[in-house]
Tab-separated table of C-alpha atoms and ligand atoms in Angstrom:
chain	number	residue	atom	x	y	z
A	1	MET	CA	-18.001	-19.290	11.388
A	2	SER	CA	-15.272	-17.489	9.407
A	3	PRO	CA	-14.950	-18.506	5.780
A	4	SER	CA	-11.869	-20.344	4.589
A	5	ILE	CA	-9.611	-17.772	2.930
A	6	LYS	CA	-6.499	-18.077	0.811
A	7	LEU	CA	-4.739	-14.901	-0.324
A	8	THR	CA	-2.349	-15.423	-3.228
A	9	TYR	CA	0.273	-12.826	-4.104
A	10	PHE	CA	3.995	-12.346	-4.533
A	11	ASP	CA	6.264	-12.474	-1.511
A	12	ILE	CA	6.199	-8.710	-1.165
A	13	GLU	CA	3.870	-6.238	0.573
A	14	GLY	CA	2.428	-4.452	-2.490
A	15	ALA	CA	-1.219	-4.736	-3.462
A	16	ALA	CA	-2.040	-7.603	-1.076
A	17	GLU	CA	-0.630	-6.157	2.119
A	18	PRO	CA	-3.574	-3.875	3.027
A	19	THR	CA	-5.840	-6.937	2.909
A	20	ARG	CA	-3.333	-9.055	4.822
A	21	LEU	CA	-3.221	-6.334	7.481
A	22	ALA	CA	-7.017	-6.180	7.601
A	23	LEU	CA	-7.199	-9.964	8.085
A	24	VAL	CA	-4.536	-9.813	10.791
A	25	LEU	CA	-6.311	-6.948	12.603
A	26	ALA	CA	-9.629	-8.788	12.341
A	27	GLY	CA	-8.019	-11.896	13.807
A	28	ILE	CA	-9.011	-14.056	10.832
A	29	ASP	CA	-6.922	-17.114	10.035
A	30	PHE	CA	-6.016	-17.287	6.368
A	31	GLU	CA	-3.616	-19.044	4.039
A	32	ASP	CA	-0.992	-16.504	3.003
A	33	GLU	CA	0.203	-17.998	-0.285
A	34	ARG	CA	3.377	-16.293	-1.555
A	35	LEU	CA	4.394	-16.862	-5.197
A	36	SER	CA	7.930	-16.616	-6.454
A	37	PHE	CA	8.483	-14.276	-9.384
A	38	ALA	CA	9.984	-17.246	-11.252
A	39	ASP	CA	6.699	-19.197	-11.019
A	40	TRP	CA	4.531	-16.298	-12.151
A	41	PRO	CA	4.812	-16.449	-15.998
A	42	ALA	CA	3.440	-20.014	-15.990
A	43	MET	CA	0.586	-19.088	-13.681
A	44	LYS	CA	-0.393	-15.729	-15.171
A	45	PRO	CA	-2.573	-17.045	-18.058
A	46	SER	CA	-4.675	-19.069	-15.630
A	47	THR	CA	-5.713	-15.974	-13.639
A	48	PRO	CA	-8.854	-14.000	-14.594
A	49	TYR	CA	-7.059	-10.729	-15.422
A	50	GLY	CA	-3.427	-11.843	-15.633
A	51	GLN	CA	-2.755	-10.360	-12.208
A	52	VAL	CA	-2.555	-11.082	-8.518
A	53	PRO	CA	-3.652	-10.786	-5.731
A	54	LEU	CA	-6.294	-13.493	-5.823
A	55	MET	CA	-8.529	-14.251	-2.871
A	56	THR	CA	-10.124	-17.672	-2.654
A	57	ILE	CA	-13.095	-17.604	-0.307
A	58	ASP	CA	-14.635	-20.987	0.496
A	59	GLY	CA	-13.235	-22.294	-2.792
A	60	LYS	CA	-14.341	-19.378	-5.001
A	61	THR	CA	-11.576	-17.229	-6.460
A	62	ARG	CA	-12.044	-13.455	-6.517
A	63	THR	CA	-9.873	-10.592	-7.784
A	64	GLN	CA	-9.189	-6.885	-7.124
A	65	SER	CA	-7.359	-5.863	-3.998
A	66	ASN	CA	-9.702	-3.011	-3.074
A	67	ALA	CA	-12.690	-5.342	-3.232
A	68	MET	CA	-10.842	-7.818	-1.004
A	69	LEU	CA	-9.988	-5.111	1.511
A	70	ARG	CA	-13.566	-3.829	1.687
A	71	TYR	CA	-14.915	-7.369	1.916
A	72	VAL	CA	-12.708	-8.148	4.911
A	73	GLY	CA	-13.479	-4.761	6.463
A	74	SER	CA	-17.234	-5.042	6.154
A	75	GLU	CA	-17.905	-8.785	6.438
A	76	LEU	CA	-15.241	-9.980	8.831
A	77	SER	CA	-14.692	-7.071	11.220
A	78	GLU	CA	-16.762	-4.753	13.395
A	79	THR	CA	-14.232	-1.921	13.349
A	80	LEU	CA	-12.321	-1.861	10.060
A	81	TYR	CA	-15.153	-0.533	7.881
A	82	PRO	CA	-18.180	0.321	10.024
A	83	LYS	CA	-21.140	1.493	7.966
A	84	ASN	CA	-21.791	4.585	10.092
A	85	LYS	CA	-18.262	5.831	9.333
A	86	LEU	CA	-18.323	5.045	5.630
A	87	PHE	CA	-17.904	8.630	4.449
A	88	ASP	CA	-15.001	9.382	6.817
A	89	ILE	CA	-13.264	6.178	5.813
A	90	GLU	CA	-13.789	6.625	2.079
A	91	GLU	CA	-12.635	10.250	2.244
A	92	ALA	CA	-9.435	9.092	3.936
A	93	VAL	CA	-9.031	6.275	1.393
A	94	GLY	CA	-9.389	8.870	-1.377
A	95	VAL	CA	-6.688	11.078	0.138
A	96	VAL	CA	-4.330	8.085	0.408
A	97	GLU	CA	-5.081	7.061	-3.192
A	98	GLU	CA	-4.184	10.559	-4.418
A	99	LEU	CA	-0.820	10.193	-2.699
A	100	GLU	CA	-0.319	6.778	-4.351
A	101	LYS	CA	-1.301	8.212	-7.734
A	102	SER	CA	1.169	11.085	-7.399
A	103	TRP	CA	4.047	8.616	-6.932
A	104	MET	CA	3.217	6.156	-9.730
A	105	PRO	CA	4.894	7.910	-12.715
A	106	SER	CA	8.140	8.492	-10.783
A	107	MET	CA	8.162	4.879	-9.662
A	108	TYR	CA	7.210	3.175	-12.931
A	109	ILE	CA	9.468	5.239	-15.164
A	110	GLY	CA	12.256	3.195	-13.567
A	111	PHE	CA	10.535	-0.199	-13.721
A	112	LYS	CA	8.352	-0.062	-16.824
A	113	PRO	CA	9.897	2.619	-19.072
A	114	ALA	CA	8.162	1.161	-22.158
A	115	ASN	CA	4.812	2.313	-20.705
A	116	PHE	CA	6.080	5.884	-21.092
A	117	GLY	CA	7.354	5.432	-24.651
A	118	TYR	CA	10.981	4.771	-23.676
A	119	SER	CA	13.154	1.739	-24.418
A	120	GLU	CA	13.537	-0.981	-21.775
A	121	ASP	CA	17.127	0.146	-21.393
A	122	PHE	CA	16.178	3.772	-20.662
A	123	PRO	CA	16.867	3.621	-16.895
A	124	ASN	CA	20.474	2.601	-17.635
A	125	THR	CA	21.146	5.426	-20.092
A	126	ASP	CA	22.594	8.804	-19.045
A	127	GLU	CA	19.397	10.535	-20.100
A	128	GLY	CA	17.248	7.968	-18.248
A	129	LYS	CA	19.227	8.358	-15.047
A	130	LYS	CA	18.803	12.126	-15.241
A	131	VAL	CA	15.054	11.964	-15.919
A	132	ILE	CA	14.404	9.444	-13.145
A	133	ALA	CA	16.471	11.441	-10.660
A	134	ALA	CA	14.634	14.649	-11.576
A	135	MET	CA	11.173	13.064	-11.347
A	136	ARG	CA	11.785	11.368	-8.011
A	137	THR	CA	13.590	14.311	-6.433
A	138	THR	CA	10.781	16.617	-7.489
A	139	TRP	CA	8.242	14.215	-5.996
A	140	VAL	CA	10.081	13.991	-2.667
A	141	GLN	CA	10.656	17.729	-2.402
A	142	ASN	CA	7.526	19.246	-3.926
A	143	VAL	CA	4.738	16.681	-4.080
A	144	LEU	CA	5.074	14.310	-1.122
A	145	PRO	CA	5.026	17.076	1.539
A	146	THR	CA	1.673	18.400	0.324
A	147	HIS	CA	0.112	14.949	0.629
A	148	LEU	CA	1.722	14.329	4.016
A	149	THR	CA	0.169	17.585	5.202
A	150	TYR	CA	-3.240	16.356	4.020
A	151	LEU	CA	-2.749	13.098	5.920
A	152	THR	CA	-1.601	15.007	9.006
A	153	ASP	CA	-4.785	17.094	8.800
A	154	LEU	CA	-6.850	13.890	8.796
A	155	LEU	CA	-5.009	12.625	11.864
A	156	GLU	CA	-5.342	15.920	13.704
A	157	ARG	CA	-9.072	15.946	13.041
A	158	ASN	CA	-9.135	12.657	14.924
A	159	ASP	CA	-6.953	13.514	17.928
A	160	ASN	CA	-3.893	12.128	16.132
A	161	LYS	CA	-5.266	8.597	16.196
A	162	TRP	CA	-6.281	7.150	12.855
A	163	MET	CA	-6.959	8.434	9.344
A	164	ALA	CA	-10.740	8.302	9.643
A	165	SER	CA	-12.644	9.581	12.662
A	166	THR	CA	-12.724	6.226	14.421
A	167	GLU	CA	-11.377	4.817	17.675
A	168	ALA	CA	-9.789	1.808	15.975
A	169	PRO	CA	-7.821	1.601	12.724
A	170	THR	CA	-9.821	1.141	9.524
A	171	ILE	CA	-9.188	0.006	5.971
A	172	ALA	CA	-7.913	3.558	5.277
A	173	ASP	CA	-5.077	2.934	7.734
A	174	CYS	CA	-4.318	-0.442	6.149
A	175	LYS	CA	-3.810	1.343	2.830
A	176	ALA	CA	-1.966	4.365	4.235
A	177	VAL	CA	0.536	2.338	6.239
A	178	VAL	CA	1.419	0.068	3.326
A	179	PHE	CA	2.063	2.980	0.994
A	180	LEU	CA	4.053	5.006	3.532
A	181	ARG	CA	6.186	1.963	4.312
A	182	SER	CA	6.742	1.351	0.608
A	183	VAL	CA	8.640	4.631	0.190
A	184	THR	CA	10.690	4.210	3.345
A	185	LYS	CA	12.137	0.758	2.770
A	186	ASP	CA	14.040	-1.147	0.130
A	187	HIS	CA	11.977	-1.834	-2.928
A	188	PRO	CA	11.362	-5.569	-3.368
A	189	LEU	CA	12.089	-5.422	-7.082
A	190	GLY	CA	15.513	-3.905	-6.816
A	191	GLY	CA	17.090	-2.500	-3.697
A	192	PRO	CA	16.536	0.960	-2.286
A	193	ILE	CA	14.350	3.291	-4.301
A	194	ASP	CA	16.886	5.589	-5.890
A	195	HIS	CA	16.448	9.247	-4.964
A	196	VAL	CA	13.814	8.588	-2.301
A	197	PRO	CA	15.580	8.823	1.065
A	198	ALA	CA	14.289	6.417	3.706
A	199	ASN	CA	13.774	9.381	6.044
A	200	CYS	CA	11.531	11.225	3.573
A	201	LEU	CA	8.578	11.291	6.015
A	202	GLU	CA	10.478	13.031	8.765
A	203	THR	CA	9.299	16.441	7.577
A	204	HIS	CA	5.964	15.346	9.108
A	205	PRO	CA	6.557	13.980	12.614
A	206	LYS	CA	2.872	13.201	13.179
A	207	ILE	CA	3.028	10.776	10.256
A	208	VAL	CA	6.111	9.113	11.691
A	209	GLU	CA	4.388	8.740	15.088
A	210	TYR	CA	1.298	7.384	13.351
A	211	LEU	CA	3.272	4.682	11.534
A	212	LYS	CA	4.989	3.686	14.759
A	213	ARG	CA	1.609	3.561	16.544
A	214	PHE	CA	0.111	1.316	13.856
A	215	CYS	CA	3.122	-1.003	13.733
A	216	ALA	CA	3.005	-1.317	17.538
A	217	LEU	CA	-0.578	-2.647	17.508
A	218	GLU	CA	-0.577	-6.075	19.083
A	219	PRO	CA	-1.507	-8.049	15.925
A	220	VAL	CA	1.018	-6.100	13.813
A	221	LYS	CA	3.935	-5.927	16.256
A	222	GLY	CA	7.029	-7.700	14.887
A	223	ARG	CA	5.471	-8.173	11.453
A	224	TYR	CA	7.984	-5.947	9.681
A	225	THR	CA	11.681	-6.566	9.920
A	226	ASN	CA	12.739	-4.308	7.070
A	227	GLY	CA	12.275	-0.576	6.669
A	228	VAL	CA	12.324	2.157	9.248
A	229	PHE	CA	8.906	1.340	10.768
B	301	LIG	N1	-6.425	-3.860	-9.954
B	301	LIG	C1	-5.605	-4.936	-9.440
B	301	LIG	C2	-4.163	-4.662	-9.793
B	301	LIG	C3	-3.273	-5.787	-9.366
B	301	LIG	C4	-1.850	-5.628	-9.878
B	301	LIG	O1	-1.429	-4.563	-10.355
B	301	LIG	N2	-1.096	-6.732	-9.774
B	301	LIG	C5	0.271	-6.743	-10.207
B	301	LIG	C6	1.186	-6.821	-8.990
B	301	LIG	S1	0.949	-5.435	-7.910
B	301	LIG	C7	0.535	-7.987	-11.015
B	301	LIG	O2	-0.157	-8.985	-10.906
B	301	LIG	N3	1.593	-7.935	-11.842
B	301	LIG	C8	2.033	-9.047	-12.598
B	301	LIG	C9	1.633	-8.970	-14.034
B	301	LIG	O3	0.876	-8.043	-14.414
B	301	LIG	O4	2.095	-9.817	-14.800
B	301	LIG	C10	-5.782	-5.083	-7.933
B	301	LIG	O5	-5.850	-4.050	-7.252
B	301	LIG	O6	-5.868	-6.212	-7.455
């Protein structure tokens, strides 16, 4: 019997969406609890690390989105994280995580400027606007294409199917799709991502086809109403 699962996160895709996708692909019923940003400050101190997502499994609350994703993949599915494909899957996960890492500074300079030694108001200043534009434009033009080529190589190695050498999508695809969607749709915290055009993946048509293929999977079809995929 499947365990009783509640996944608690904000009403955005973000860090919980790979696990939500894994649960959906595995056909597991779960409670998809969505917090409002307004409710979060009151709840934050009661969470183990001051963060979400939280996953409550048969009444026990766990943290860390990657742990949740691997738990669902290995314990609740035959195909999302099969042991005999562990290396292929983890290699693909690593390639996706490098892409995520490359984007973080350009993203957070606009949302959390204090983490980079700037004032909270920095994004609204002339200098801030210039720096953010330069960082994001450089990422789109010079950094993203290299990573998209790496992801295309992974797909080509697997007959243009999935990121790891498997017949069915894996946890690597759950992560890849969520990230790729995140740069091609409006950002939940504040409209379109300035300087990142929604068509920024079109330099790599195999990636575009891949996203469409994933989003057309029966359990995923119709899930997304925003964004280009
Ligand atoms: N390592 C954690 C990171 C989770 C995380 O960064 N959560 C953010 C949202 S994506 C959060 O809770 N932010 C609210 C806060 O820190 O107050 C995981 O992967 O689960």
